[in-house]
Short mmCIF file of C-alpha atoms and ligand atoms in Angstrom, two decimals:
data_model
loop_
_atom_site.label_atom_id
_atom_site.label_comp_id
_atom_site.label_asym_id
_atom_site.label_seq_id
_atom_site.Cartn_x
_atom_site.Cartn_y
_atom_site.Cartn_z
CA MET A 24 -26.03 -44.64 -2.91
CA ARG A 25 -23.09 -46.85 -3.76
CA THR A 26 -20.88 -43.81 -3.27
CA LEU A 27 -22.21 -43.27 0.23
CA VAL A 28 -21.54 -46.85 1.30
CA VAL A 29 -17.91 -46.65 0.24
CA LEU A 30 -17.68 -43.24 1.80
CA SER A 31 -18.61 -44.50 5.23
CA CYS A 32 -15.88 -47.14 5.25
CA VAL A 33 -13.04 -44.95 4.12
CA LEU A 34 -13.84 -42.05 6.38
CA VAL A 35 -13.58 -43.78 9.75
CA VAL A 36 -9.84 -43.39 9.80
CA GLY A 37 -9.84 -40.83 12.58
CA ALA A 38 -7.80 -37.86 13.62
CA ALA A 39 -5.48 -35.60 11.73
CA LEU A 40 -1.87 -36.29 11.04
CA PRO A 41 0.18 -33.38 12.39
CA GLY A 42 3.21 -34.69 10.50
CA LEU A 43 1.68 -34.28 7.05
CA HIS A 44 4.64 -32.28 5.77
CA THR A 45 7.52 -34.02 7.55
CA ASN A 46 8.63 -36.04 4.55
CA LEU A 47 7.86 -34.47 1.18
CA HIS A 48 10.15 -36.79 -0.74
CA GLY A 49 7.95 -38.37 -3.39
CA ALA A 50 4.86 -36.55 -2.15
CA GLN A 51 2.46 -35.73 -4.97
CA VAL A 52 -0.34 -33.29 -5.68
CA LEU A 53 -3.27 -34.96 -7.39
CA ARG A 54 -5.89 -32.97 -9.24
CA VAL A 55 -9.27 -34.51 -8.71
CA ALA A 56 -12.25 -33.69 -10.90
CA PRO A 57 -15.63 -34.25 -9.24
CA GLU A 58 -18.28 -34.98 -11.87
CA GLU A 59 -21.34 -35.26 -9.68
CA ALA A 60 -22.68 -33.71 -6.48
CA ALA A 61 -22.08 -36.86 -4.41
CA GLN A 62 -18.39 -36.73 -5.31
CA VAL A 63 -18.16 -33.11 -4.20
CA HIS A 64 -19.78 -34.08 -0.90
CA TYR A 65 -17.34 -36.94 -0.59
CA LEU A 66 -14.35 -34.67 -1.14
CA LYS A 67 -15.71 -32.18 1.39
CA ALA A 68 -16.00 -34.96 3.96
CA LEU A 69 -12.51 -36.17 3.14
CA HIS A 70 -11.20 -32.62 3.51
CA LEU A 71 -12.68 -32.40 7.01
CA GLN A 72 -10.75 -35.51 8.02
CA ASP A 73 -7.42 -33.65 7.70
CA LEU A 74 -5.72 -36.79 6.45
CA TYR A 75 -4.35 -34.99 3.41
CA ASP A 76 -3.28 -31.48 2.61
CA PHE A 77 -5.91 -29.93 0.35
CA TRP A 78 -4.15 -27.26 -1.71
CA THR A 79 -7.51 -26.15 -3.10
CA GLU A 80 -10.89 -26.78 -1.60
CA PRO A 81 -13.80 -28.83 -2.93
CA ARG A 82 -16.36 -26.47 -4.41
CA VAL A 83 -18.80 -27.59 -7.06
CA VAL A 84 -19.11 -30.18 -9.82
CA GLY A 85 -16.48 -29.53 -12.48
CA SER A 86 -14.24 -27.49 -10.23
CA PRO A 87 -10.92 -29.30 -9.70
CA VAL A 88 -9.53 -30.04 -6.26
CA ASP A 89 -5.76 -30.36 -5.63
CA ILE A 90 -4.79 -32.79 -2.89
CA MET A 91 -1.27 -33.40 -1.64
CA ALA A 92 -0.34 -36.72 -0.08
CA PRO A 93 3.01 -37.96 1.23
CA ALA A 94 4.51 -40.90 -0.68
CA PHE A 95 3.40 -43.49 1.87
CA GLN A 96 -0.22 -42.33 1.72
CA LEU A 97 -0.48 -42.05 -2.04
CA PRO A 98 -1.57 -45.63 -2.74
CA VAL A 99 -4.39 -45.34 -0.18
CA LEU A 100 -5.52 -41.98 -1.54
CA LYS A 101 -5.51 -43.20 -5.13
CA LYS A 102 -7.40 -46.34 -4.20
CA THR A 103 -9.93 -44.34 -2.21
CA LEU A 104 -10.54 -41.93 -5.08
CA THR A 105 -10.88 -44.75 -7.57
CA GLN A 106 -13.37 -46.55 -5.33
CA VAL A 107 -15.76 -43.60 -5.44
CA GLY A 108 -15.25 -43.15 -9.17
CA LEU A 109 -13.25 -39.94 -8.90
CA LYS A 110 -10.90 -39.29 -11.80
CA PHE A 111 -7.55 -37.71 -11.04
CA THR A 112 -4.32 -36.63 -12.69
CA THR A 113 -0.91 -35.95 -11.16
CA MET A 114 -0.26 -32.19 -11.03
CA ILE A 115 3.05 -32.32 -9.16
CA SER A 116 4.90 -35.61 -9.27
CA ASP A 117 7.50 -34.86 -6.59
CA VAL A 118 6.74 -32.06 -4.13
CA GLY A 119 9.97 -32.70 -2.24
CA GLY A 120 11.98 -32.34 -5.44
CA LEU A 121 10.33 -29.00 -6.21
CA VAL A 122 10.97 -27.72 -2.70
CA ALA A 123 14.63 -28.73 -2.96
CA GLN A 124 14.92 -27.06 -6.36
CA GLU A 125 13.39 -23.88 -4.98
CA LYS A 126 15.78 -23.86 -2.04
CA ALA A 127 18.80 -24.39 -4.29
CA ALA A 128 17.75 -21.44 -6.47
CA ARG A 129 17.31 -19.27 -3.39
CA ASP A 130 20.65 -20.28 -1.88
CA ALA A 131 22.39 -19.53 -5.18
CA ALA A 132 20.72 -16.12 -5.41
CA ARG A 133 21.74 -15.22 -1.88
CA ALA A 134 25.31 -16.41 -2.40
CA SER A 135 25.73 -14.27 -5.51
CA ALA A 136 24.12 -11.14 -4.05
CA PRO A 137 23.85 -11.39 -0.28
CA GLY A 138 21.46 -9.00 1.42
CA THR A 139 20.08 -7.60 -1.83
CA MET A 140 16.36 -7.28 -2.34
CA ASP A 141 15.19 -8.38 -5.76
CA TRP A 142 12.29 -10.11 -7.44
CA THR A 143 14.22 -12.89 -9.10
CA SER A 144 14.15 -14.85 -5.86
CA TYR A 145 11.99 -15.15 -2.74
CA HIS A 146 13.08 -13.46 0.45
CA GLU A 147 12.96 -14.21 4.14
CA TYR A 148 10.95 -12.24 6.64
CA ASP A 149 13.85 -10.28 8.10
CA GLU A 150 15.14 -9.34 4.65
CA ILE A 151 11.73 -7.98 3.66
CA MET A 152 11.25 -6.01 6.88
CA GLY A 153 14.77 -4.60 6.58
CA TRP A 154 14.12 -3.64 2.99
CA MET A 155 10.91 -1.80 3.98
CA ASP A 156 12.96 0.35 6.38
CA THR A 157 15.46 1.07 3.61
CA VAL A 158 12.69 2.11 1.21
CA ALA A 159 11.33 4.55 3.80
CA LYS A 160 14.81 5.94 4.40
CA ASP A 161 15.51 6.34 0.67
CA HIS A 162 12.13 7.87 -0.17
CA PRO A 163 11.09 9.98 2.82
CA ASP A 164 9.09 12.28 0.51
CA VAL A 165 6.56 9.55 -0.25
CA CYS A 166 6.80 6.92 2.42
CA THR A 167 7.09 6.03 6.08
CA VAL A 168 7.28 2.76 7.95
CA GLU A 169 5.66 2.09 11.31
CA ASN A 170 6.06 -0.81 13.65
CA VAL A 171 2.49 -1.76 14.56
CA GLY A 172 3.14 -4.55 17.04
CA LYS A 173 4.74 -7.89 17.55
CA SER A 174 3.68 -11.34 16.46
CA TYR A 175 3.21 -14.27 18.83
CA GLN A 176 6.88 -15.13 18.36
CA GLN A 177 7.90 -11.49 18.74
CA HIS A 178 8.52 -10.65 15.10
CA ASP A 179 8.00 -6.97 14.36
CA MET A 180 4.98 -6.25 12.20
CA LYS A 181 5.46 -3.30 9.88
CA LEU A 182 3.12 -1.05 7.96
CA LEU A 183 4.49 0.92 5.01
CA LYS A 184 2.52 4.04 4.15
CA LEU A 185 3.05 5.30 0.63
CA GLY A 186 1.59 8.54 -0.73
CA LYS A 187 1.54 12.26 -0.18
CA GLY A 188 -2.14 12.97 0.06
CA VAL A 189 -3.41 14.51 3.28
CA ASN A 190 -6.88 13.26 4.18
CA LYS A 191 -7.01 11.30 0.94
CA PRO A 192 -8.53 7.86 0.32
CA ILE A 193 -6.51 4.85 1.43
CA ILE A 194 -6.03 1.56 -0.35
CA PHE A 195 -5.04 -1.04 2.24
CA LEU A 196 -3.06 -3.97 0.83
CA GLU A 197 -2.17 -7.00 2.90
CA GLY A 198 -0.70 -10.38 2.15
CA GLY A 199 1.09 -13.32 3.64
CA LEU A 200 -1.90 -14.36 5.72
CA GLU A 201 -0.96 -17.93 4.93
CA GLY A 202 2.72 -18.75 5.35
CA ARG A 203 3.23 -20.91 2.29
CA GLU A 204 1.74 -18.45 -0.21
CA TRP A 205 5.13 -16.84 -0.93
CA ILE A 206 4.10 -15.07 -4.11
CA SER A 207 1.80 -12.80 -2.07
CA PRO A 208 4.50 -10.88 -0.14
CA ALA A 209 6.73 -11.03 -3.23
CA VAL A 210 4.11 -9.26 -5.34
CA LEU A 211 3.30 -6.70 -2.64
CA THR A 212 6.95 -5.74 -2.27
CA TYR A 213 7.21 -5.59 -6.07
CA ILE A 214 4.33 -3.08 -6.16
CA ILE A 215 5.94 -0.98 -3.39
CA ASP A 216 9.20 -0.95 -5.36
CA GLN A 217 7.48 0.10 -8.58
CA LEU A 218 5.61 2.93 -6.89
CA VAL A 219 8.65 4.37 -5.12
CA THR A 220 11.20 3.97 -7.90
CA LYS A 221 8.77 5.54 -10.39
CA LYS A 222 7.32 8.06 -7.99
CA GLU A 223 7.57 10.88 -10.54
CA THR A 224 5.51 8.88 -13.02
CA TYR A 225 2.92 8.16 -10.35
CA ASP A 226 3.03 11.63 -8.82
CA ASP A 227 -0.61 12.46 -9.52
CA LEU A 228 -1.72 9.13 -8.08
CA LEU A 229 0.50 9.39 -5.01
CA SER A 230 -0.77 12.91 -4.38
CA ASN A 231 -4.37 11.79 -4.32
CA VAL A 232 -4.38 8.24 -2.97
CA ASN A 233 -2.45 6.65 -0.11
CA PHE A 234 -1.33 3.04 -0.24
CA TYR A 235 -0.94 1.23 3.07
CA PHE A 236 1.00 -2.00 2.78
CA MET A 237 1.33 -4.89 5.20
CA PRO A 238 3.06 -7.50 3.04
CA ILE A 239 3.26 -10.23 5.69
CA VAL A 240 0.54 -10.29 8.31
CA ASN A 241 1.44 -13.79 9.50
CA PRO A 242 5.18 -13.35 10.17
CA ASP A 243 5.60 -16.47 12.29
CA GLY A 244 3.98 -18.70 9.68
CA TYR A 245 6.06 -17.17 6.90
CA TYR A 246 9.23 -17.50 8.97
CA TYR A 247 8.43 -21.15 9.67
CA THR A 248 8.10 -21.90 5.95
CA TYR A 249 11.77 -20.90 5.61
CA THR A 250 13.14 -22.66 8.64
CA THR A 251 11.11 -25.83 8.97
CA ASP A 252 8.07 -26.56 6.83
CA ARG A 253 7.79 -24.97 3.37
CA LEU A 254 4.08 -25.81 3.24
CA TRP A 255 3.06 -24.38 6.62
CA ARG A 256 -0.13 -22.29 6.38
CA LYS A 257 -1.26 -21.14 9.82
CA THR A 258 0.11 -18.93 12.57
CA ARG A 259 2.44 -20.53 15.13
CA SER A 260 0.57 -19.96 18.38
CA LYS A 261 0.21 -22.77 20.87
CA THR A 262 -3.23 -24.37 21.02
CA ASN A 263 -4.83 -26.54 23.66
CA SER A 264 -4.69 -29.56 21.37
CA PRO A 265 -3.70 -32.84 23.03
CA GLN A 266 -1.94 -33.81 19.77
CA ASN A 267 0.29 -30.77 20.16
CA CYS A 268 -0.98 -29.04 17.02
CA TYR A 269 0.00 -25.42 16.46
CA GLY A 270 -1.46 -22.39 14.82
CA VAL A 271 -4.64 -20.80 13.59
CA ASP A 272 -5.75 -20.11 10.02
CA ALA A 273 -5.21 -16.35 9.82
CA ASN A 274 -7.99 -16.04 7.26
CA ARG A 275 -10.61 -17.69 9.51
CA ASN A 276 -9.83 -15.73 12.66
CA TRP A 277 -11.57 -12.41 11.95
CA ASP A 278 -14.79 -11.51 13.71
CA ILE A 279 -17.12 -11.87 10.77
CA HIS A 280 -19.57 -14.78 10.91
CA TRP A 281 -16.74 -16.50 12.76
CA MET A 282 -16.77 -20.33 12.62
CA GLU A 283 -20.01 -20.42 10.65
CA VAL A 284 -18.75 -22.01 7.45
CA GLY A 285 -15.57 -23.43 5.91
CA ALA A 286 -13.74 -23.21 9.21
CA SER A 287 -12.79 -25.78 11.81
CA ASP A 288 -12.76 -25.88 15.61
CA ASP A 289 -10.09 -28.60 15.51
CA PRO A 290 -6.65 -27.11 16.31
CA CYS A 291 -5.04 -29.72 14.05
CA SER A 292 -7.01 -28.56 11.03
CA GLU A 293 -5.46 -26.28 8.40
CA GLU A 294 -8.62 -24.17 8.69
CA TYR A 295 -8.65 -23.92 12.48
CA ALA A 296 -10.49 -20.67 13.23
CA GLY A 297 -8.94 -20.17 16.67
CA SER A 298 -10.39 -20.39 20.18
CA GLU A 299 -12.34 -17.16 19.58
CA PRO A 300 -12.49 -14.36 17.00
CA PHE A 301 -9.21 -12.44 16.96
CA SER A 302 -7.53 -15.00 19.19
CA GLU A 303 -4.35 -14.27 17.21
CA VAL A 304 -2.26 -11.25 18.17
CA GLU A 305 -1.22 -10.69 14.54
CA MET A 306 -4.83 -10.32 13.46
CA ARG A 307 -5.53 -7.95 16.36
CA ASN A 308 -2.54 -5.84 15.30
CA VAL A 309 -3.78 -5.57 11.71
CA ARG A 310 -7.36 -4.98 12.86
CA ASP A 311 -6.30 -2.08 15.09
CA GLU A 312 -4.45 -0.42 12.21
CA ILE A 313 -7.40 -0.78 9.88
CA ILE A 314 -9.77 0.67 12.48
CA LYS A 315 -7.46 3.66 12.99
CA TYR A 316 -7.79 4.62 9.33
CA SER A 317 -11.26 3.28 8.65
CA ASP A 318 -12.72 6.67 7.68
CA TYR A 319 -10.36 6.79 4.73
CA ILE A 320 -10.08 3.17 3.58
CA ASP A 321 -12.08 2.86 0.36
CA ALA A 322 -10.37 -0.26 -0.96
CA TYR A 323 -8.97 -3.33 0.74
CA LEU A 324 -6.92 -5.97 -1.04
CA SER A 325 -6.02 -9.32 0.47
CA PHE A 326 -3.44 -11.22 -1.59
CA HIS A 327 -3.25 -15.00 -1.66
CA SER A 328 -2.30 -17.85 -3.93
CA TYR A 329 -3.16 -19.73 -5.99
CA SER A 330 -5.76 -20.10 -8.83
CA GLN A 331 -5.82 -16.67 -10.55
CA LEU A 332 -8.93 -15.08 -9.20
CA TRP A 333 -9.94 -11.51 -8.37
CA SER A 334 -12.95 -12.13 -6.17
CA SER A 335 -15.52 -9.88 -4.53
CA PRO A 336 -17.36 -10.30 -1.22
CA TRP A 337 -18.74 -12.15 0.38
CA CYS A 338 -16.46 -15.09 1.13
CA TRP A 339 -18.75 -16.48 3.84
CA THR A 340 -21.94 -16.64 1.77
CA THR A 341 -22.96 -16.79 -1.87
CA ASP A 342 -25.42 -13.96 -1.12
CA LEU A 343 -24.16 -10.78 -2.71
CA PRO A 344 -23.68 -7.37 -1.08
CA ASP A 345 -26.09 -4.57 -2.10
CA ASP A 346 -23.38 -2.82 -4.07
CA TRP A 347 -22.28 -6.00 -5.85
CA THR A 348 -22.49 -4.46 -9.32
CA ASP A 349 -20.06 -1.69 -8.37
CA LEU A 350 -17.50 -4.21 -7.15
CA ASP A 351 -18.01 -6.68 -9.95
CA ASP A 352 -17.81 -4.02 -12.67
CA LEU A 353 -14.53 -2.74 -11.31
CA ALA A 354 -13.21 -6.29 -10.91
CA HIS A 355 -13.86 -6.88 -14.61
CA SER A 356 -11.91 -3.76 -15.60
CA ILE A 357 -9.12 -4.85 -13.28
CA VAL A 358 -8.71 -8.36 -14.66
CA GLU A 359 -8.89 -7.04 -18.20
CA ALA A 360 -5.81 -4.95 -17.43
CA VAL A 361 -4.16 -7.87 -15.62
CA THR A 362 -4.67 -10.22 -18.55
CA ALA A 363 -3.48 -7.63 -21.08
CA VAL A 364 0.04 -7.76 -19.60
CA HIS A 365 1.00 -11.41 -20.17
CA GLY A 366 -2.21 -13.04 -21.36
CA GLU A 367 -2.82 -14.79 -18.04
CA VAL A 368 -6.52 -15.20 -17.40
CA TYR A 369 -7.90 -14.31 -13.98
CA GLU A 370 -11.49 -15.04 -13.08
CA THR A 371 -13.83 -12.72 -11.23
CA GLY A 372 -16.88 -13.55 -9.14
CA SER A 373 -18.11 -14.07 -5.62
CA CYS A 374 -15.36 -15.15 -3.24
CA ALA A 375 -17.68 -17.83 -1.85
CA LEU A 376 -17.48 -19.67 -5.16
CA SER A 377 -14.03 -20.90 -4.14
CA GLY A 378 -15.68 -22.61 -1.18
CA PRO A 379 -17.55 -20.42 1.34
CA ALA A 380 -15.38 -19.57 4.33
CA SER A 381 -16.17 -17.23 7.19
CA GLY A 382 -13.79 -15.24 9.36
CA GLY A 383 -11.75 -13.73 6.51
CA SER A 384 -10.07 -10.34 6.43
CA ALA A 385 -11.66 -9.01 3.23
CA ASP A 386 -15.21 -9.73 4.44
CA TRP A 387 -14.40 -8.14 7.78
CA ALA A 388 -12.97 -5.02 6.12
CA LYS A 389 -16.05 -4.52 4.01
CA ALA A 390 -18.66 -5.35 6.64
CA VAL A 391 -17.09 -3.78 9.72
CA VAL A 392 -15.08 -0.77 8.53
CA ASP A 393 -17.00 -0.25 5.29
CA ALA A 394 -14.04 -0.61 2.93
CA LYS A 395 -16.25 -0.62 -0.14
CA TYR A 396 -13.94 -2.13 -2.75
CA SER A 397 -12.73 -5.12 -0.81
CA TYR A 398 -11.23 -7.94 -2.85
CA THR A 399 -9.58 -11.29 -2.23
CA ILE A 400 -6.98 -11.99 -4.88
CA GLU A 401 -5.59 -15.40 -5.71
CA LEU A 402 -2.36 -14.92 -7.63
CA ARG A 403 -0.58 -17.35 -9.97
CA ASP A 404 -0.67 -20.05 -10.97
CA LYS A 405 -3.52 -22.42 -11.84
CA GLY A 406 -1.92 -25.42 -10.16
CA GLU A 407 1.08 -26.44 -12.24
CA PHE A 408 3.29 -25.41 -9.31
CA GLY A 409 0.66 -24.21 -6.85
CA PHE A 410 2.28 -22.75 -3.73
CA LEU A 411 5.71 -23.62 -5.15
CA LEU A 412 5.58 -21.02 -7.90
CA PRO A 413 9.07 -20.75 -9.47
CA GLU A 414 10.95 -17.51 -8.83
CA ASP A 415 11.06 -16.63 -12.53
CA GLN A 416 7.31 -16.02 -12.29
CA ILE A 417 7.58 -13.41 -9.53
CA ILE A 418 8.21 -10.46 -11.86
CA PRO A 419 5.56 -11.41 -14.46
CA THR A 420 3.03 -11.93 -11.64
CA GLY A 421 4.10 -8.61 -10.14
CA GLU A 422 3.76 -6.82 -13.48
CA GLU A 423 0.26 -8.04 -14.20
CA THR A 424 -0.93 -7.48 -10.62
CA MET A 425 0.52 -3.96 -10.68
CA ALA A 426 -1.59 -3.24 -13.77
CA GLY A 427 -4.70 -4.34 -11.89
CA VAL A 428 -3.85 -2.34 -8.78
CA LEU A 429 -3.32 0.75 -10.95
CA VAL A 430 -6.79 0.40 -12.46
CA LEU A 431 -8.23 0.23 -8.96
CA ALA A 432 -6.10 3.09 -7.66
CA ASN A 433 -6.98 5.39 -10.56
CA PHE A 434 -10.63 4.56 -10.09
CA ILE A 435 -10.38 5.49 -6.41
CA LYS A 436 -8.50 8.68 -7.29
CA ASP A 437 -11.11 9.71 -9.86
CA ASN A 438 -14.13 8.90 -7.74
CA TYR A 439 -13.18 9.31 -4.10
CA SER A 440 -10.28 11.72 -3.89
ZN1 ZN B 522 -4.41 -17.67 1.28
#
């Protein structure tokens, strides 16, 4: 009860702060460990207030929650947490410092090898799209690139089709739904590169399975993380918000139990689901591609960061699909292969365990176009750097994820081709 009393006084603070990321100097990420149900409820209520940037969402007792606060808000946040008895540790002591470090590394990489695609640094949207065209030009025997539409801000959205099989099963891989999750497009491009540069090794696979890649399905958000706000998550469409808030959470906008859970109708929220399902042109573009090939899509992979998780549907409810065992069994084989590469542990389980959320792409793909093996993957790390994963972890993350994707792809080849 005491908790609830305190709760009511600290939560009357009001509307969201659109400028949450404007000054990251001295901003910190605190890891909070709820030890009882009331504390989880408290954190969920705090999350809804949009006063702080929750890097991970409140779930259950014992499951840590990472909260970022700008320097000027830190004392209030710490006091608030202490008042309700919540223990916390500092995960990242200077977010601004990390962002600056990351930018310096990227600038140095670009100065030493301008215009080169590699996986020792992160790359901008235009570089990645240009590289996809080059890959298709260099490997016309196994791949093609199609422009599937334009984003809200008129960025081209490209689909890279890799494989030689005619009327063969398709594995659809997308990433970059949330702008700040840079490791997602980095890993997807890594996998493309591996498959094309070792196409002889993977000949049997590429003859029997087709991989369809959309590495960045939220181009405007990704672009914005390079130009303006490294921690931007949503799309960049204009909303009707009086506070002038922009963008929709691209993983809440799909027409699957839309706005039912873990989503917000407040345009200033990080989890704003949009004015209606598929309000975002980017999501409509991806949807239309998926529908075109729906007869052949047997697996659907949506790549995110962070927390090291290979999760199965549903994301919107803890209820399990009828074929849960099939998905869970395969997920276990996948993470076994992933962990074998560098010893990094990835969990499996229902996607809803990371906080139920409706309107996501993987749920939509399974429920609407019957992509049976539909997974949501949270890549590295477990919070030491969070969204600011250092570039020297791109290749290791790519290597272990590749191992997992190969297990899935071979399974699809053996059972569906
Ligand atoms: Zn994500």
